[in-house]
């Protein structure tokens, strides 16, 4: 596995064809499609609202990357312990979080996922398994290891999931965490969404190889490298890794190669801001659209027509626009929240 | 009273861990050197033999991952204690403490809080130098969301550790190896609510208020004894919990004595002693002071290794007594 990624995964001129449905059924494919479409449209609404100035803080959008969270989440339970980072809208929505609560959070409303205290970068939805996301790059990676280890100590077969990016792999915390996870045999899956960029900078300018799974090999952690824009490939690789973690084999590592259509933050494409990112690259990656490739495959297999796809997108859009409108009208936190939420009161009892 | 047993500060801490591991199955301890006697003094001797290496975990050299893992385990229903045998070495782990643990409750709307206890040990002197000596309690006390505990007595070494581990908020627990041989009677365990713990008066006096935390509190008690021989009676207040900081007890004492001296094993600039003095002077009118407040701290220099420099670096009892005597002299204001 030394050297560069299999060229095809990182090459934007390839993999534009419909994905291989591998004998799956509409029953499997419909929720995957709906999940990706929900994330796509929700983020489009956020992009527009940010552009229009309705959202005050930064939003890190993952349009184009929907296949990763949807594929991984197909294997997760609400009792698993999932941690994200700054680009985590897809992670919570794929777990079944309420889009209305996500919108409210990004608007700073008391009805939001984090009660209006977090915004886009600090999301929490433990009832759906999402323990928290923070923008300190790699900040949650050791936390996911500890949460996974705690589940093992409690005797459950719940697992931890740590979503991180290729940029986070440059942080020491990741390497300490992988070593510790291996030594503790913690049931945690490190999911690297390798979108080839960290902020503005292309991976070739930051790392001697554009394949992050090399770090898993160094720590003797089983790994899979997949096309992150093929939701079925992500799901199948996750199935193997998650099953191993649940049965006590310890950590796993999934590298999903993907691409963000927008820039690092907000609604612009950042063409020429980063090095080695051109309009042509973005157009080529758009042609590798995880939603479009699945829709075309479903149409070719006779599961799904173009009008079915449009009907689904229309239905999802209508519901999300209604959620957005409702969130806009929601209340902000009381002023007392500023001081009241600093500490948890009292003490716990065993 | 028949329940009283004699302990040292170090063995009292060990008693706390034993009590917690016995009574709370969700407690585990993780850190470097926990299976080795030279890392943590007499505070954890053979705990792994009694409770197993699954609950007393010796780790790779990974302060950040271990601290972060403890935070994550705390979020997942456990009550972990992460141990850093030297405070200096845990600086790699600051993200997990400052950005993650301390912020978690606030940034997620009070819906989750890691009940993690982070134990950092101060281990000074002995010509160990700049990176084996630091008392950084004031740093941690600056961070909202983090409770900072600095036990000075044998009973507090045990009961504040238990209270820290039972607290739903993250706690930075800082103990000092210079205290480990301190001996005292130890009453039965008390499960205290850390949120209600504030400074405690350890000695009653009318002429001057001496404030300390951790080892400085013991210096203050020794100074009070020496001052008593000179006819000066000192009120000694131990801070115990540096954050959240509640100065009420100290303010009441200074109103009575009119004189304030703060002892601190940290540096002077932006340190805890400055915070205590500011908090008191905000609340006590200038006319109520018989003299200006005084602080005795480390000089603003890294710890030296040379013994001649070390001898002038750490505050000595005779310097404290001399400064207090001047403070209490008539007309010293």
XYZ file of C-alpha atoms in Angstrom:
683
model
C 0.000 0.000 0.000
C 3.032 2.294 0.038
C 3.107 5.280 -2.200
C 0.193 7.112 -3.715
C -3.434 6.158 -3.466
C -4.690 3.933 -6.180
C -4.729 6.729 -8.746
C -8.303 6.176 -9.706
C -9.657 7.222 -6.259
C -7.913 10.595 -6.180
C -8.181 11.292 -9.916
C -11.138 13.616 -10.574
C -11.414 12.562 -14.207
C -12.356 9.012 -13.233
C -15.248 7.189 -11.550
C -17.985 9.262 -13.150
C -20.021 6.221 -14.180
C -23.023 4.917 -12.199
C -21.968 2.900 -9.152
C -22.147 -0.869 -9.066
C -25.340 -1.849 -7.241
C -23.871 -5.284 -6.389
C -27.256 -6.980 -6.306
C -28.792 -4.779 -3.624
C -32.489 -3.980 -3.441
C -34.564 -0.814 -3.527
C -35.281 -1.402 0.154
C -31.579 -0.871 0.903
C -31.017 1.867 -1.645
C -33.966 4.150 -0.970
C -32.938 5.158 2.594
C -29.350 5.700 1.450
C -30.568 7.990 -1.321
C -32.951 9.806 1.002
C -30.150 10.262 3.567
C -27.775 11.781 1.041
C -30.456 13.985 -0.507
C -31.475 15.284 2.925
C -27.902 16.263 3.748
C -27.374 17.833 0.304
C -30.495 19.973 0.406
C -30.059 20.944 4.065
C -26.553 22.172 3.315
C -27.743 24.032 0.221
C -30.238 25.851 2.424
C -27.431 26.684 4.861
C -25.168 27.888 2.044
C -27.874 30.220 0.770
C -28.688 31.505 4.254
C -25.031 32.170 4.943
C -24.709 34.014 1.643
C -27.818 36.036 2.491
C -26.427 36.885 5.927
C -29.103 35.028 7.897
C -26.461 32.895 9.622
C -23.911 34.794 11.675
C -21.189 32.217 12.268
C -19.123 30.105 9.884
C -20.599 26.978 8.289
C -18.301 24.243 7.016
C -20.245 22.499 4.291
C -19.690 18.977 3.064
C -21.692 19.078 -0.156
C -20.268 16.277 -2.296
C -19.223 14.160 0.727
C -22.673 12.813 1.671
C -21.847 9.214 0.811
C -19.429 8.803 3.714
C -21.646 9.591 6.709
C -24.662 7.890 5.133
C -22.709 4.729 4.355
C -21.106 4.537 7.806
C -24.287 5.404 9.712
C -26.181 2.548 8.093
C -24.272 0.298 10.506
C -24.587 2.407 13.653
C -26.941 2.238 16.629
C -28.249 5.004 18.813
C -26.167 3.579 21.674
C -22.893 3.888 19.745
C -20.623 6.833 20.570
C -19.976 9.040 17.578
C -17.732 12.103 17.583
C -17.319 14.646 14.801
C -15.378 17.775 13.990
C -15.979 21.116 12.264
C -17.705 19.648 9.191
C -20.309 17.490 10.887
C -23.731 18.447 9.538
C -23.710 15.233 7.514
C -22.712 13.159 10.546
C -25.678 14.215 12.659
C -28.234 14.163 9.863
C -27.101 10.694 8.784
C -27.733 9.486 12.348
C -31.299 10.744 12.186
C -30.961 14.096 13.939
C -33.795 16.534 13.403
C -32.959 18.986 10.587
C -35.078 21.571 12.381
C -32.867 21.247 15.483
C -29.735 21.442 13.340
C -31.002 24.600 11.653
C -32.035 26.083 15.002
C -28.576 25.366 16.400
C -26.837 27.080 13.522
C -29.127 30.055 14.053
C -28.181 30.094 17.770
C -31.675 29.201 18.967
C -32.578 27.598 22.294
C -34.362 24.788 20.418
C -31.130 23.764 18.686
C -29.168 20.557 19.101
C -26.813 22.274 21.555
C -29.505 24.611 22.907
C -28.125 27.473 20.881
C -24.737 27.393 22.597
C -22.732 25.745 19.842
C -23.635 26.810 16.332
C -22.506 24.872 13.289
C -19.185 23.698 14.751
C -20.400 22.384 18.133
C -23.163 19.863 17.569
C -24.563 17.429 20.141
C -27.268 14.809 19.803
C -26.542 12.015 22.240
C -30.055 10.513 21.975
C -29.074 9.664 18.391
C -25.573 8.548 19.386
C -23.772 11.792 18.511
C -21.577 12.741 21.487
C -20.290 16.016 20.124
C -18.288 17.789 17.460
C -15.678 20.500 17.938
C -13.533 22.543 15.571
C -10.161 21.870 17.210
C -8.720 19.597 14.545
C -8.359 16.058 15.988
C -9.694 17.285 19.344
C -12.344 14.589 19.602
C -10.222 11.698 18.323
C -8.913 10.653 21.767
C -12.376 11.217 23.235
C -13.833 8.670 20.828
C -11.181 6.169 21.909
C -12.073 6.713 25.572
C -15.812 6.487 24.948
C -15.315 3.265 23.010
C -13.124 1.880 25.776
C -15.782 2.823 28.330
C -18.351 0.786 26.394
C -15.998 -2.174 26.435
C -15.466 -1.786 30.191
C -19.242 -1.706 30.671
C -19.563 -4.930 28.740
C -21.704 -3.594 25.885
C -20.957 -4.196 22.220
C -21.425 -0.543 21.396
C -18.592 1.058 19.455
C -17.012 4.472 19.129
C -16.694 6.328 15.847
C -14.236 9.131 15.269
C -14.816 11.187 12.135
C -11.702 13.063 11.111
C -10.200 14.547 7.999
C -6.961 14.077 6.131
C -5.730 17.299 7.745
C -6.349 15.910 11.243
C -3.983 13.059 10.403
C -1.186 15.611 10.681
C -1.953 16.073 14.398
C -0.027 14.098 17.007
C -3.269 13.420 18.864
C -4.369 11.065 16.089
C -1.250 8.935 16.294
C -1.284 8.779 20.088
C -4.968 7.872 19.924
C -4.493 5.101 17.386
C -1.639 3.589 19.386
C -3.661 3.814 22.606
C -6.749 2.342 20.933
C -4.708 -0.599 19.678
C -3.101 -1.188 23.090
C -6.466 -0.938 24.893
C -8.213 -2.921 22.166
C -10.836 -0.174 22.158
C -13.740 -0.772 19.744
C -13.386 2.480 17.838
C -13.549 3.094 14.095
C -11.469 5.973 12.794
C -13.279 7.276 9.719
C -11.050 9.521 7.653
C -12.994 11.601 5.171
C -10.063 12.237 2.890
C -11.295 15.134 0.764
C -7.709 15.947 -0.214
C -7.851 19.419 1.338
C -7.126 20.842 4.754
C -8.550 24.346 4.861
C -7.014 25.768 1.661
C -4.169 23.377 1.190
C -3.924 20.296 -1.036
C -2.747 17.076 0.573
C 0.326 16.714 -1.659
C 1.678 19.912 -0.091
C 1.104 18.617 3.436
C 1.911 14.920 3.432
C 4.413 12.709 1.631
C 1.595 10.393 0.579
C -2.042 11.156 -0.077
C -3.142 7.886 1.506
C -3.831 8.221 5.234
C -4.428 4.491 5.783
C -0.657 4.142 6.035
C -1.006 5.336 9.628
C -3.386 2.476 10.435
C -0.856 -0.012 9.165
C 1.777 1.570 11.432
C -0.462 0.936 14.440
C -1.508 -2.574 13.338
C -5.114 -1.455 12.914
C -7.151 -3.200 10.187
C -8.110 -0.710 7.488
C -10.190 -0.303 4.356
C -9.741 2.274 1.610
C -12.864 3.083 -0.384
C -14.374 5.479 -2.887
C -16.188 7.794 -0.499
C -18.545 8.809 -3.286
C -19.818 5.239 -3.549
C -22.217 4.904 -0.640
C -22.460 1.140 -1.069
C -18.695 0.728 -0.946
C -18.586 2.804 2.224
C -21.398 0.763 3.735
C -19.818 -2.578 2.880
C -16.411 -1.613 4.239
C -18.078 -0.251 7.378
C -19.948 -3.512 7.838
C -16.686 -5.429 8.039
C -14.976 -2.942 10.363
C -17.976 -2.418 12.628
C -18.624 -6.153 12.968
C -14.999 -6.721 13.968
C -15.127 -3.947 16.567
C -18.429 -5.194 18.023
C -17.093 -8.736 18.419
C -14.073 -7.481 20.377
C -11.326 -7.318 17.773
C -10.467 -3.732 18.662
C -10.106 -0.662 16.464
C -10.624 -0.256 12.730
C -9.784 2.431 10.205
C -11.771 3.499 7.167
C -10.324 5.879 4.599
C -13.042 7.245 2.334
C -11.732 9.372 -0.525
C -14.109 12.182 -1.394
C -14.205 15.887 -2.208
C -15.997 18.998 -1.004
C -17.572 21.090 -3.700
C -17.520 24.241 -1.617
C -14.404 25.720 -0.063
C -13.215 25.249 3.469
C -15.914 27.456 4.931
C -19.193 28.929 3.696
C -20.677 28.932 0.208
C -17.780 29.837 -2.081
C -15.952 27.247 -4.147
C -12.498 28.598 -3.247
C -11.135 28.136 -6.738
C -7.573 29.438 -6.819
C -7.620 30.023 -3.081
C -6.131 26.638 -2.474
C -3.235 25.406 -4.475
C -4.063 22.769 -7.113
C -7.809 23.399 -7.077
C -9.228 24.614 -10.338
C -12.745 25.103 -11.714
C -12.045 22.095 -13.896
C -11.230 19.923 -10.864
C -14.407 21.018 -9.119
C -16.452 20.293 -12.253
C -14.873 16.857 -12.560
C -15.618 16.066 -8.939
C -19.205 17.263 -9.377
C -19.449 14.667 -12.117
C -18.464 12.108 -9.502
C -21.533 13.118 -7.494
C -22.384 10.377 -4.964
C -26.105 11.077 -5.339
C -26.136 11.302 -9.121
C -24.067 8.135 -9.575
C -26.429 6.171 -7.349
C -29.552 7.638 -9.008
C -28.297 6.736 -12.471
C -27.463 3.208 -11.327
C -30.898 2.802 -9.825
C -32.492 4.064 -13.030
C -30.391 1.693 -15.127
C -31.419 -1.219 -12.890
C -35.058 -0.286 -13.253
C -35.514 0.490 -9.511
C -36.054 4.126 -9.974
C -36.825 6.638 -12.660
C -35.571 10.170 -12.976
C -39.001 11.390 -11.952
C -38.903 9.236 -8.822
C -35.623 10.914 -7.923
C -37.096 14.345 -8.580
C -40.165 13.503 -6.520
C -37.965 12.426 -3.592
C -35.870 15.585 -3.834
C -38.986 17.747 -4.035
C -40.523 16.103 -0.989
C -37.326 16.437 1.052
C -36.870 20.061 -0.023
C -40.399 20.968 1.008
C -39.951 19.436 4.461
C -36.541 21.075 4.976
C -37.727 24.489 3.869
C -40.533 24.211 6.368
C -38.020 23.213 9.076
C -35.876 26.215 8.175
C -38.804 28.625 8.389
C -39.806 27.221 11.783
C -36.255 27.416 13.104
C -36.054 31.071 12.054
C -38.969 31.793 14.383
C -37.586 29.873 17.356
C -36.476 31.673 20.539
C -32.893 32.466 21.487
C -31.497 31.213 24.823
C -32.295 33.211 27.934
C -29.481 35.520 29.035
C -29.078 33.379 32.153
C -27.768 30.547 29.932
C -24.417 32.355 29.684
C -23.535 31.598 33.307
C -25.892 28.749 34.164
C -24.369 26.239 31.759
C -20.704 26.593 32.772
C -20.783 23.850 35.419
C -22.992 20.883 36.104
C -24.459 21.283 39.563
C -24.409 18.799 42.397
C -22.679 15.495 42.147
C -23.314 12.141 40.577
C -24.128 9.036 42.538
C -23.150 5.561 41.510
C -13.466 9.682 67.616
C -12.500 6.053 68.087
C -12.797 5.814 64.286
C -9.715 8.000 63.833
C -6.702 6.352 62.203
C -3.344 7.908 61.479
C -2.435 8.383 57.821
C -0.028 10.347 55.708
C -1.225 12.637 52.918
C 0.029 10.046 50.407
C -1.643 7.040 52.000
C -4.811 9.086 52.462
C -4.881 9.614 48.715
C -4.437 5.909 48.232
C -7.361 5.375 50.603
C -9.454 7.630 48.369
C -8.672 5.541 45.293
C -9.383 2.359 47.223
C -12.709 3.718 48.425
C -13.695 4.841 44.932
C -12.647 1.618 43.202
C -14.481 -0.442 45.831
C -17.703 1.541 45.844
C -18.043 2.804 42.286
C -17.633 0.223 39.521
C -17.530 3.023 36.923
C -14.290 4.400 38.402
C -11.043 3.549 36.669
C -7.593 5.109 36.788
C -5.384 5.661 33.749
C -1.957 7.203 33.378
C 1.736 6.649 33.057
C 3.619 4.814 35.748
C 0.643 3.554 37.738
C 2.166 0.101 38.106
C 5.503 1.497 39.165
C 6.201 2.835 42.668
C 8.617 5.583 41.646
C 6.090 7.586 39.610
C 3.354 8.338 42.108
C 5.001 7.976 45.502
C 2.965 6.120 48.083
C -0.386 7.303 46.711
C -1.266 4.281 44.544
C 0.801 1.394 45.866
C -0.353 -1.967 44.455
C -3.806 -0.747 43.508
C -3.474 -2.657 40.244
C -2.855 -5.834 42.203
C -6.011 -5.363 44.237
C -8.332 -4.081 41.500
C -6.760 -5.443 38.338
C -4.908 -3.904 35.434
C -8.197 -3.239 33.637
C -9.171 -0.670 36.268
C -5.722 0.707 37.058
C -4.229 1.161 33.628
C -0.569 1.955 32.961
C -0.319 3.587 29.555
C 1.898 4.493 26.632
C 3.736 7.830 26.805
C 0.727 9.721 25.484
C -0.490 12.488 27.750
C -2.907 13.939 25.189
C -4.494 10.658 24.131
C -4.803 9.451 27.726
C -6.352 12.692 28.930
C -8.701 12.827 25.953
C -9.641 9.184 26.376
C -10.490 9.837 30.011
C -12.682 12.776 28.932
C -14.432 10.539 26.398
C -14.920 7.782 28.959
C -16.369 10.356 31.339
C -18.876 11.295 28.641
C -19.727 7.636 28.237
C -20.870 7.027 31.800
C -17.600 6.174 33.536
C -15.873 8.150 36.298
C -12.265 8.085 35.109
C -9.228 9.498 36.876
C -6.268 10.282 34.650
C -2.980 10.627 36.499
C -0.032 12.723 35.364
C 2.920 11.954 37.646
C 4.423 15.329 36.801
C 2.299 18.320 35.971
C 4.945 19.541 33.513
C 4.517 16.495 31.279
C 0.752 16.868 30.987
C 1.050 20.072 28.987
C 0.710 17.976 25.843
C -2.735 17.107 27.181
C -3.997 20.666 27.579
C -6.370 20.555 24.607
C -8.342 17.768 26.243
C -8.507 19.753 29.492
C -9.004 23.336 28.333
C -10.764 23.041 24.972
C -12.703 19.853 25.526
C -13.484 18.952 29.136
C -13.907 22.490 30.459
C -16.074 23.654 27.564
C -18.259 20.600 27.054
C -21.157 21.564 29.317
C -21.402 25.140 28.093
C -20.980 24.584 24.369
C -23.559 21.805 24.316
C -26.157 23.678 26.334
C -25.614 21.907 29.652
C -26.773 18.615 28.148
C -23.553 16.671 28.726
C -20.554 17.003 31.021
C -17.471 14.814 31.315
C -17.079 13.828 34.963
C -13.373 13.295 34.544
C -10.774 13.911 37.229
C -7.368 14.979 35.957
C -4.709 14.552 38.610
C -1.510 16.501 38.091
C 1.280 16.094 40.618
C 3.667 18.909 41.518
C 7.119 17.545 42.229
C 9.575 20.313 43.001
C 13.052 20.845 44.308
C 15.903 18.343 44.429
C 17.814 20.140 41.669
C 15.375 18.805 39.073
C 15.072 22.102 37.248
C 12.678 23.959 35.039
C 10.691 21.095 33.479
C 10.202 18.942 36.580
C 8.910 21.549 38.984
C 6.000 23.621 37.858
C 2.993 24.610 39.936
C 0.540 25.707 37.247
C -2.659 25.781 39.286
C -3.298 29.430 38.392
C -3.402 28.555 34.698
C -6.115 26.006 35.245
C -8.008 28.251 37.662
C -8.341 30.768 34.823
C -10.520 28.389 32.806
C -14.299 28.568 33.322
C -15.904 25.150 33.464
C -12.958 23.468 35.133
C -13.007 22.929 38.884
C -9.502 23.182 40.365
C -8.783 21.420 43.642
C -5.567 21.779 45.679
C -5.794 19.721 48.886
C -3.485 20.814 51.706
C -4.474 18.478 54.526
C -4.501 14.724 54.997
C -8.297 14.559 55.218
C -8.709 16.766 52.129
C -6.256 14.612 50.178
C -8.746 11.786 50.540
C -12.127 13.487 50.744
C -11.558 16.098 48.028
C -10.324 13.357 45.678
C -13.518 11.429 46.346
C -15.598 14.597 45.873
C -13.748 15.339 42.623
C -14.453 11.930 41.154
C -18.113 12.131 42.179
C -18.484 15.632 40.705
C -20.278 15.719 37.346
C -17.995 18.567 36.218
C -14.413 18.047 35.057
C -11.904 18.543 37.847
C -8.223 19.398 37.788
C -6.873 17.882 41.015
C -3.397 19.123 41.883
C -1.443 17.464 44.665
C 2.095 18.161 45.775
C 4.757 15.583 46.554
C 6.137 17.851 49.246
C 2.999 17.013 51.237
C 3.051 13.230 50.928
C 4.719 12.574 54.292
C 2.443 14.923 56.212
C 0.717 12.918 58.954
C -2.613 13.396 60.632
C -5.587 11.592 62.038
C -8.155 10.614 59.446
C -11.846 10.476 60.303
C -14.270 8.210 58.381
C -14.789 9.033 54.707
C -17.117 11.883 53.881
C -18.676 12.067 50.430
C -18.649 15.822 49.936
C -20.362 17.819 47.199
C -17.458 19.583 45.500
C -19.754 22.362 44.269
C -20.258 23.474 47.886
C -16.593 23.377 48.956
C -14.890 26.708 49.506
C -11.944 28.031 51.488
C -11.628 26.691 55.032
C -10.258 28.410 58.128
C -7.651 26.118 59.623
C -6.560 28.394 62.445
C -8.123 31.325 64.242
C -6.235 34.564 64.829
C -6.822 38.299 65.038
C -3.714 40.067 63.762
C -3.193 38.884 60.203
C -4.893 36.675 57.611
C -2.584 34.129 55.974
C -3.886 32.487 52.799
C -2.408 29.463 51.094
C -3.231 26.497 48.919
C -1.623 23.074 48.718
C 1.864 23.097 50.186
C 1.654 26.853 50.803
C -1.097 26.223 53.315
C 1.258 24.058 55.340
C 3.840 26.850 55.152
C 1.163 29.239 56.398
C 0.392 26.973 59.363
C 4.089 26.723 60.220
C 4.396 30.485 59.883
C 1.417 30.951 62.183
C 3.179 28.855 64.843
C 6.338 30.914 64.523
C 4.377 34.173 64.609
C 2.562 33.045 67.755
C 5.962 32.900 69.472
C 6.346 36.586 68.585
C 2.934 37.457 69.987
C 1.214 37.687 66.589
C -1.947 35.632 66.103
C -2.651 34.592 62.534
C -5.884 33.508 60.887
C -5.014 30.780 58.382
C -7.373 30.118 55.491
C -6.795 27.293 53.030
C -8.189 27.940 49.537
C -8.928 24.222 48.812
C -10.838 24.944 45.565
C -9.268 27.597 43.307
C -12.033 27.636 40.691
C -14.817 28.482 41.036
C -13.252 30.835 43.593
C -15.434 32.019 46.468
C -13.651 34.696 48.547
C -16.365 35.204 51.195
C -14.468 33.431 54.000
C -11.294 35.347 53.176
C -13.063 38.690 53.034
C -14.619 38.061 56.451
C -11.207 37.197 57.877
C -9.503 40.288 56.442
C -12.291 42.517 57.742
C -11.456 41.191 61.185
C -7.647 41.245 61.016
C -7.115 44.214 58.682
C -4.011 42.503 57.275
C -3.632 40.086 54.362
C -0.698 37.954 53.321
C -1.037 35.416 50.506
C 1.422 32.573 50.072
C 1.596 30.872 46.702
C 3.867 28.212 45.254
C 3.269 29.610 41.768
C 4.777 32.588 40.017
C 3.859 36.134 40.893
C 2.618 37.613 37.604
C -1.027 36.774 36.878
C -0.898 34.244 39.686
C -3.340 33.031 42.303
C -1.950 35.348 44.980
C -2.765 38.355 42.819
C -6.275 37.024 42.304
C -6.849 36.613 46.028
C -5.612 40.123 46.764
C -7.725 41.621 43.978
C -10.812 39.746 45.097
C -10.389 41.011 48.653
C -9.550 44.599 47.792
C -12.621 44.767 45.547
C -14.743 43.945 48.581
C -12.919 45.500 51.543
C -12.632 49.277 51.786
C -9.100 50.741 51.970
C -9.871 52.173 55.405
C -10.448 48.694 56.768
C -6.847 47.704 55.983
C -4.225 48.344 58.648
C -1.512 47.651 56.062
C -1.247 46.982 52.347
C -1.706 43.334 51.323
C 1.445 41.313 50.743
C 2.121 38.291 48.582
C 4.914 35.773 48.866
C 5.383 33.802 45.649
C 8.057 32.308 43.480
C 10.126 34.867 41.601
C 9.130 35.141 37.926
C 11.853 32.759 36.803
C 11.946 29.101 35.797
C 13.087 26.726 38.521
C 16.867 26.527 38.616
C 18.837 23.309 39.070
C 21.812 24.697 40.978
C 21.324 24.231 44.710
C 22.457 27.750 45.576
C 19.804 29.214 43.267
C 17.191 26.712 44.380
C 17.763 27.836 47.959
C 16.596 31.346 47.108
C 13.894 30.265 44.649
C 11.341 28.618 46.944
C 9.817 30.754 49.721
C 11.341 29.834 53.077
C 9.619 29.857 56.405
C 11.948 32.492 57.869
C 11.271 34.865 54.954
C 7.527 34.449 55.391
C 7.716 35.029 59.131
C 9.905 38.085 58.639
C 7.547 39.551 56.023
C 4.525 38.872 58.235
C 6.251 40.491 61.197
C 6.851 43.645 59.169
C 3.259 43.569 57.937
C 2.027 43.396 61.536
C 4.404 46.017 62.932
C 2.655 49.192 64.108
C 2.495 51.868 61.435
C 3.496 49.499 58.624
C 0.718 50.764 56.340
